[in-house]
XYZ file of C-alpha atoms in Angstrom:
395
model
C 0.000 0.000 0.000
C 1.171 3.578 -0.643
C 1.098 5.455 2.634
C 1.888 9.152 2.813
C 2.659 11.471 5.662
C 0.020 13.712 7.162
C -0.906 15.068 10.547
C -3.642 17.204 11.995
C -2.603 19.528 14.786
C -4.607 22.339 16.306
C -3.584 24.686 19.047
C -6.216 25.935 21.407
C -5.788 29.024 23.548
C -6.504 27.770 27.003
C -6.072 30.822 29.162
C -4.380 29.396 32.243
C -1.831 26.673 31.665
C -3.497 23.267 31.500
C -2.283 20.501 33.748
C -1.108 17.457 31.759
C -2.937 14.226 32.359
C -1.179 11.163 30.990
C -3.561 8.690 29.369
C -3.285 5.208 27.913
C -5.730 3.252 25.828
C -5.856 -0.201 27.270
C -9.594 -0.746 27.437
C -11.426 -3.095 25.072
C -13.592 -0.326 23.644
C -10.668 1.892 22.698
C -11.499 4.521 25.344
C -8.799 6.557 27.050
C -8.106 5.651 30.667
C -6.762 8.874 32.255
C -4.362 8.914 35.155
C -4.219 11.613 37.795
C -6.249 14.798 37.876
C -6.975 17.591 40.290
C -9.901 18.975 42.180
C -11.717 17.861 45.240
C -13.739 14.672 45.088
C -13.673 13.482 48.659
C -9.938 13.107 48.522
C -10.056 11.259 45.168
C -8.701 12.705 41.884
C -11.356 14.118 39.576
C -10.865 12.731 36.045
C -11.035 15.004 33.004
C -14.478 15.199 31.408
C -13.305 14.514 27.831
C -13.468 10.913 26.636
C -11.508 9.582 23.639
C -12.425 6.426 21.735
C -10.992 4.782 18.643
C -12.153 2.188 16.154
C -10.524 -0.288 15.716
C -10.102 -0.476 19.475
C -6.774 -0.685 21.241
C -5.302 -4.149 20.787
C -7.768 -5.200 18.067
C -6.695 -8.127 15.879
C -7.781 -8.933 12.317
C -9.283 -5.479 11.821
C -10.997 -4.965 8.473
C -9.072 -2.998 5.854
C -12.384 -1.857 4.353
C -13.316 0.359 7.281
C -11.504 3.627 8.079
C -9.876 4.304 11.409
C -12.057 6.691 13.425
C -11.064 8.602 16.553
C -13.824 10.426 18.475
C -14.060 12.693 21.499
C -16.949 13.649 23.745
C -17.023 16.679 26.059
C -14.107 18.272 24.244
C -12.296 18.930 20.966
C -9.488 17.012 19.278
C -6.186 18.875 19.118
C -3.967 16.246 17.476
C -4.358 12.831 15.854
C -1.596 10.679 14.372
C -1.947 7.243 12.809
C 1.307 5.571 11.778
C 2.252 2.324 10.083
C 5.001 -0.088 11.079
C 7.622 2.071 9.359
C 6.561 5.202 11.203
C 4.882 6.830 8.187
C 1.691 8.683 8.973
C -1.611 7.760 7.343
C -3.706 10.491 5.761
C -6.842 11.550 7.577
C -9.318 14.365 8.010
C -10.673 16.148 11.059
C -14.392 16.825 11.104
C -15.287 20.537 11.033
C -16.718 20.305 14.554
C -13.456 18.842 15.898
C -15.264 15.856 17.382
C -13.855 13.119 15.124
C -10.953 12.208 12.849
C -11.230 9.675 10.022
C -8.445 8.052 8.015
C -8.698 8.650 4.256
C -6.392 6.061 2.707
C -6.714 2.277 2.760
C -4.895 0.111 5.245
C -2.709 -2.806 4.255
C -3.325 -6.486 4.811
C -1.476 -8.041 7.751
C -0.124 -4.728 9.075
C 0.142 -3.101 12.500
C -0.836 0.525 13.089
C -0.429 2.833 16.067
C -2.420 5.918 16.923
C -1.959 8.841 19.250
C -4.775 11.275 19.857
C -4.986 14.360 22.049
C -7.961 16.472 23.010
C -8.872 19.303 25.350
C -12.042 18.910 27.339
C -14.698 21.461 28.095
C -13.038 21.707 31.481
C -9.858 22.854 29.668
C -8.013 19.748 30.762
C -6.098 17.619 28.250
C -6.609 13.913 27.590
C -4.646 11.507 25.434
C -5.287 8.131 23.825
C -2.541 5.848 22.526
C -2.669 2.303 21.262
C -2.187 -0.049 18.351
C -4.088 -2.658 16.352
C -3.428 -5.093 13.509
C -5.327 -5.789 10.286
C -6.541 -9.065 8.844
C -3.872 -11.268 7.269
C -5.328 -13.242 4.310
C -4.610 -16.921 3.833
C -4.584 -16.110 0.098
C -5.206 -13.130 -2.180
C -6.686 -13.345 -5.678
C -6.934 -10.911 -8.556
C -10.231 -9.641 -9.961
C -10.586 -8.487 -13.580
C -13.296 -6.288 -15.057
C -14.559 -6.140 -18.643
C -15.170 -3.976 -20.703
C -12.037 -1.953 -20.073
C -11.667 1.795 -19.685
C -12.738 3.962 -22.633
C -14.113 1.029 -24.649
C -17.056 1.577 -26.983
C -19.183 -1.543 -27.253
C -22.439 -2.836 -28.685
C -25.845 -2.819 -27.025
C -25.685 -6.447 -25.825
C -22.308 -6.182 -24.047
C -22.368 -7.559 -20.492
C -20.212 -6.363 -17.612
C -18.058 -9.257 -16.437
C -16.073 -9.688 -13.203
C -13.778 -12.705 -13.000
C -11.674 -13.982 -10.119
C -8.335 -15.424 -11.114
C -7.090 -18.012 -8.671
C -10.137 -18.568 -6.517
C -13.916 -18.896 -6.500
C -15.782 -16.684 -3.994
C -17.753 -18.591 -1.384
C -19.568 -15.483 -0.172
C -21.167 -14.428 -3.443
C -23.560 -12.002 -1.792
C -20.646 -10.085 -0.237
C -19.077 -9.799 -3.689
C -22.234 -8.488 -5.344
C -22.767 -5.899 -2.601
C -19.296 -4.526 -3.353
C -20.121 -4.007 -7.052
C -21.716 -0.777 -8.287
C -23.032 0.091 -11.758
C -23.825 3.693 -12.647
C -25.426 4.604 -16.003
C -26.142 7.893 -17.749
C -29.568 6.544 -18.767
C -32.029 4.752 -16.513
C -31.286 1.048 -17.106
C -32.724 -1.954 -15.262
C -30.201 -4.734 -14.793
C -28.939 -7.447 -12.483
C -25.874 -9.498 -11.570
C -25.832 -13.243 -12.215
C -23.245 -15.942 -11.505
C -22.359 -17.804 -14.693
C -19.636 -19.920 -13.095
C -17.957 -20.272 -9.681
C -15.479 -17.489 -10.525
C -17.496 -15.254 -12.880
C -20.344 -12.828 -12.177
C -21.901 -10.737 -14.983
C -24.264 -7.769 -15.063
C -26.590 -7.273 -18.026
C -29.579 -5.044 -18.640
C -33.078 -6.495 -18.875
C -33.222 -5.385 -22.507
C -30.409 -4.247 -24.783
C -28.603 -1.120 -23.564
C -29.941 2.217 -24.818
C -27.581 3.525 -27.486
C -24.948 6.052 -26.384
C -25.203 5.200 -22.676
C -22.164 5.922 -20.502
C -21.459 3.199 -17.930
C -19.262 3.370 -14.820
C -18.471 0.289 -12.766
C -16.775 0.135 -9.375
C -15.696 -3.244 -8.040
C -14.810 -2.248 -4.475
C -13.521 -5.688 -3.619
C -10.373 -4.900 -1.641
C -10.884 -6.248 1.860
C -13.892 -8.406 0.990
C -13.645 -11.862 2.549
C -14.480 -14.253 -0.277
C -14.616 -17.109 2.217
C -11.992 -19.343 3.742
C -9.630 -16.451 4.378
C -9.354 -15.558 0.668
C -9.332 -11.832 -0.160
C -9.066 -9.731 -3.321
C -5.769 -7.946 -3.969
C -7.236 -4.602 -5.062
C -10.280 -2.672 -6.237
C -10.929 -2.362 -9.978
C -13.075 0.077 -11.935
C -13.964 0.958 -15.505
C -15.839 3.552 -17.530
C -17.042 2.728 -21.032
C -19.647 3.736 -23.602
C -22.426 1.922 -25.417
C -22.325 2.745 -29.123
C -25.028 2.802 -31.787
C -27.720 0.120 -31.807
C -26.873 -2.596 -34.353
C -28.454 -6.064 -34.309
C -27.807 -9.042 -36.611
C -30.718 -11.421 -37.237
C -30.251 -14.828 -38.901
C -33.128 -17.243 -39.496
C -31.077 -20.187 -40.692
C -33.608 -21.699 -43.191
C -33.741 -18.360 -45.079
C -29.999 -18.272 -45.977
C -30.000 -14.523 -45.309
C -28.203 -12.437 -42.667
C -29.962 -9.140 -41.947
C -28.431 -6.161 -40.165
C -30.558 -3.595 -38.321
C -29.437 -0.113 -37.264
C -31.617 1.717 -34.783
C -34.387 -0.811 -35.443
C -34.416 -0.358 -39.236
C -32.922 -2.829 -41.711
C -29.640 -1.434 -43.005
C -28.163 -4.420 -44.885
C -29.082 -7.895 -46.094
C -26.465 -10.469 -47.082
C -26.946 -13.956 -48.568
C -25.306 -16.549 -46.319
C -24.710 -20.229 -45.739
C -25.117 -21.528 -42.214
C -24.423 -24.834 -40.466
C -25.322 -28.030 -42.296
C -29.024 -28.701 -41.695
C -28.851 -32.512 -41.847
C -26.284 -32.843 -39.029
C -27.538 -31.217 -35.821
C -24.051 -30.913 -34.341
C -23.085 -28.835 -37.388
C -26.080 -26.504 -37.164
C -25.502 -22.857 -36.339
C -26.986 -22.886 -32.802
C -30.028 -20.886 -31.778
C -29.671 -18.077 -29.291
C -28.731 -14.454 -28.799
C -24.957 -14.160 -28.987
C -22.612 -11.186 -29.036
C -19.695 -10.261 -31.256
C -16.694 -11.261 -29.130
C -13.757 -10.420 -31.388
C -12.876 -9.216 -34.899
C -10.030 -10.724 -36.924
C -9.151 -9.518 -40.439
C -7.451 -12.869 -41.053
C -8.332 -16.050 -39.171
C -7.066 -19.621 -39.303
C -9.604 -22.401 -38.699
C -8.827 -25.906 -37.468
C -11.246 -28.679 -36.614
C -9.681 -32.129 -36.363
C -13.112 -33.666 -35.731
C -14.223 -32.705 -39.215
C -10.852 -33.152 -40.853
C -9.705 -29.642 -41.737
C -6.700 -27.639 -40.566
C -5.053 -24.321 -41.437
C -8.048 -22.985 -43.352
C -7.493 -19.248 -43.883
C -10.496 -16.931 -44.075
C -10.935 -13.162 -44.023
C -13.120 -10.726 -42.078
C -13.969 -13.070 -39.216
C -16.240 -11.915 -36.381
C -16.466 -14.440 -33.547
C -19.886 -14.613 -31.901
C -19.458 -17.696 -29.720
C -16.592 -19.450 -27.977
C -18.356 -22.652 -29.066
C -16.600 -21.986 -32.389
C -19.008 -19.899 -34.481
C -17.905 -16.937 -36.644
C -19.355 -14.735 -39.326
C -16.665 -14.772 -42.016
C -15.802 -14.695 -45.682
C -15.904 -17.999 -47.545
C -15.631 -17.186 -51.214
C -14.738 -20.851 -51.822
C -18.314 -21.692 -50.823
C -19.902 -19.101 -53.113
C -22.097 -21.668 -54.869
C -23.916 -22.499 -51.615
C -24.153 -18.991 -50.186
C -27.732 -17.777 -50.364
C -29.308 -21.190 -51.031
C -27.743 -24.046 -49.030
C -26.597 -24.499 -45.438
C -23.418 -26.587 -45.488
C -20.902 -25.048 -43.073
C -19.639 -26.526 -39.799
C -21.622 -23.940 -37.823
C -20.180 -20.648 -39.038
C -22.060 -18.069 -41.081
C -20.423 -17.877 -44.523
C -20.610 -14.643 -46.540
C -19.261 -13.567 -49.908
C -16.006 -11.654 -49.530
C -17.372 -8.189 -50.331
C -20.316 -8.697 -47.969
C -18.074 -10.056 -45.214
C -15.843 -6.986 -45.495
C -18.828 -4.627 -45.401
C -20.248 -6.323 -42.318
C -16.839 -6.521 -40.613
C -16.395 -2.761 -41.005
C -19.834 -2.109 -39.445
C -19.516 -4.515 -36.520
C -18.621 -3.673 -32.931
C -17.660 -5.884 -29.998
C -20.836 -6.478 -27.994
C -23.261 -6.296 -30.934
C -26.055 -8.874 -30.588
C -26.383 -11.735 -33.085
C -29.803 -13.375 -32.929
C -30.006 -16.861 -34.468
C -33.314 -18.707 -34.936
C -34.620 -21.629 -36.982
C -31.909 -24.123 -36.025
C -32.324 -27.596 -34.528
C -29.339 -27.002 -32.223
C -29.869 -25.305 -28.874
C -27.683 -22.650 -27.296
C -24.230 -23.874 -26.170
C -24.517 -23.638 -22.393
C -20.818 -24.395 -21.897
C -20.011 -20.936 -23.230
C -18.842 -18.281 -20.741
C -20.593 -15.612 -22.834
C -24.151 -16.865 -22.489
C -25.756 -13.864 -20.837
C -28.585 -13.563 -23.348
C -29.498 -17.261 -23.354
C -31.573 -16.660 -20.197
C -34.970 -15.012 -19.905
C -35.135 -12.176 -17.396
C -36.673 -14.067 -14.421
C -34.088 -16.846 -14.792
C -31.261 -14.348 -15.077
C -32.300 -12.592 -11.874
C -32.526 -15.941 -10.061
C -28.770 -16.403 -10.678
C -27.982 -13.470 -8.383
C -26.808 -14.226 -4.840
C -28.615 -11.162 -3.488
C -32.330 -11.836 -3.148
């Protein structure tokens, strides 16, 4: 963690010189225990009226790194607060305008010890002091979280938000979801859903409104994923939804239609997966454009072909389906389905579509005998809305 030096110190004019009262913070609630005092209380010392408390308390173990350190005073005002790490560097913090509390403003590190020293002057003009230390939680293991889309991306209207955990599957899924925030420039209804033990996605109920700005904060640092596993750091992203473009393919028609803003903008003859072999059908479902490759090499040992080079390839499933040029299959394009599942276009049409496509554009396939490939990790639109919401851990 990066920890920088800061200190708050205020000097109060006290009139007569104040008598020092040494204090130590040994109580379980973090409260100062003053020593000495003056005044007449039947022969017993009268303690100062100001009371100092701190959270985490003095001697606390396994303190959360998600919560700030807070020092408070009653019946007085804070005059100085210092919070230091093991190396003696001071942690940034801010004093409340009323002088009644101080709050740290930078994150704490895993498995670290911190010491604090706080001073205050009570309404009786007598000083009090609180000192102590605590230690933060030490993870058994830390894992990395990734967030997609990345910063400044422009994506299609079907693009999901995806959080993946590399090196561990969260046991406390609800805690993860509660640490995730989605902010949109347009009012959009959406929900998180767990697609695998280490992947949670957010998608809108319907396609995104065009030109929506999306900000995502995955405030996962310090979240206990279960079994002592924690996330290494927070991640965030800000991206934009582009124009609305949807591809529709009804496989028996041998035509791929492209819609912009709801109106048909292009129609291309195509050849889809071989009708007579279900495993070679282009599967039904709503997919998204996952990647664009000007030149792609196709291999499928099961069907006996390797190193087949094709142009203008847009992947829409990690089951193996692409929209791509196949000029070698020109005789079948527009009248016969004979591919191994891909959508074949003539070269000029493939280039035109490639240039118009965007990652995250929806591709809607109907008319096939083959169902959606549920082993895909990009299957967000295979679910109806009630089913999608049921995959959330937060009910």
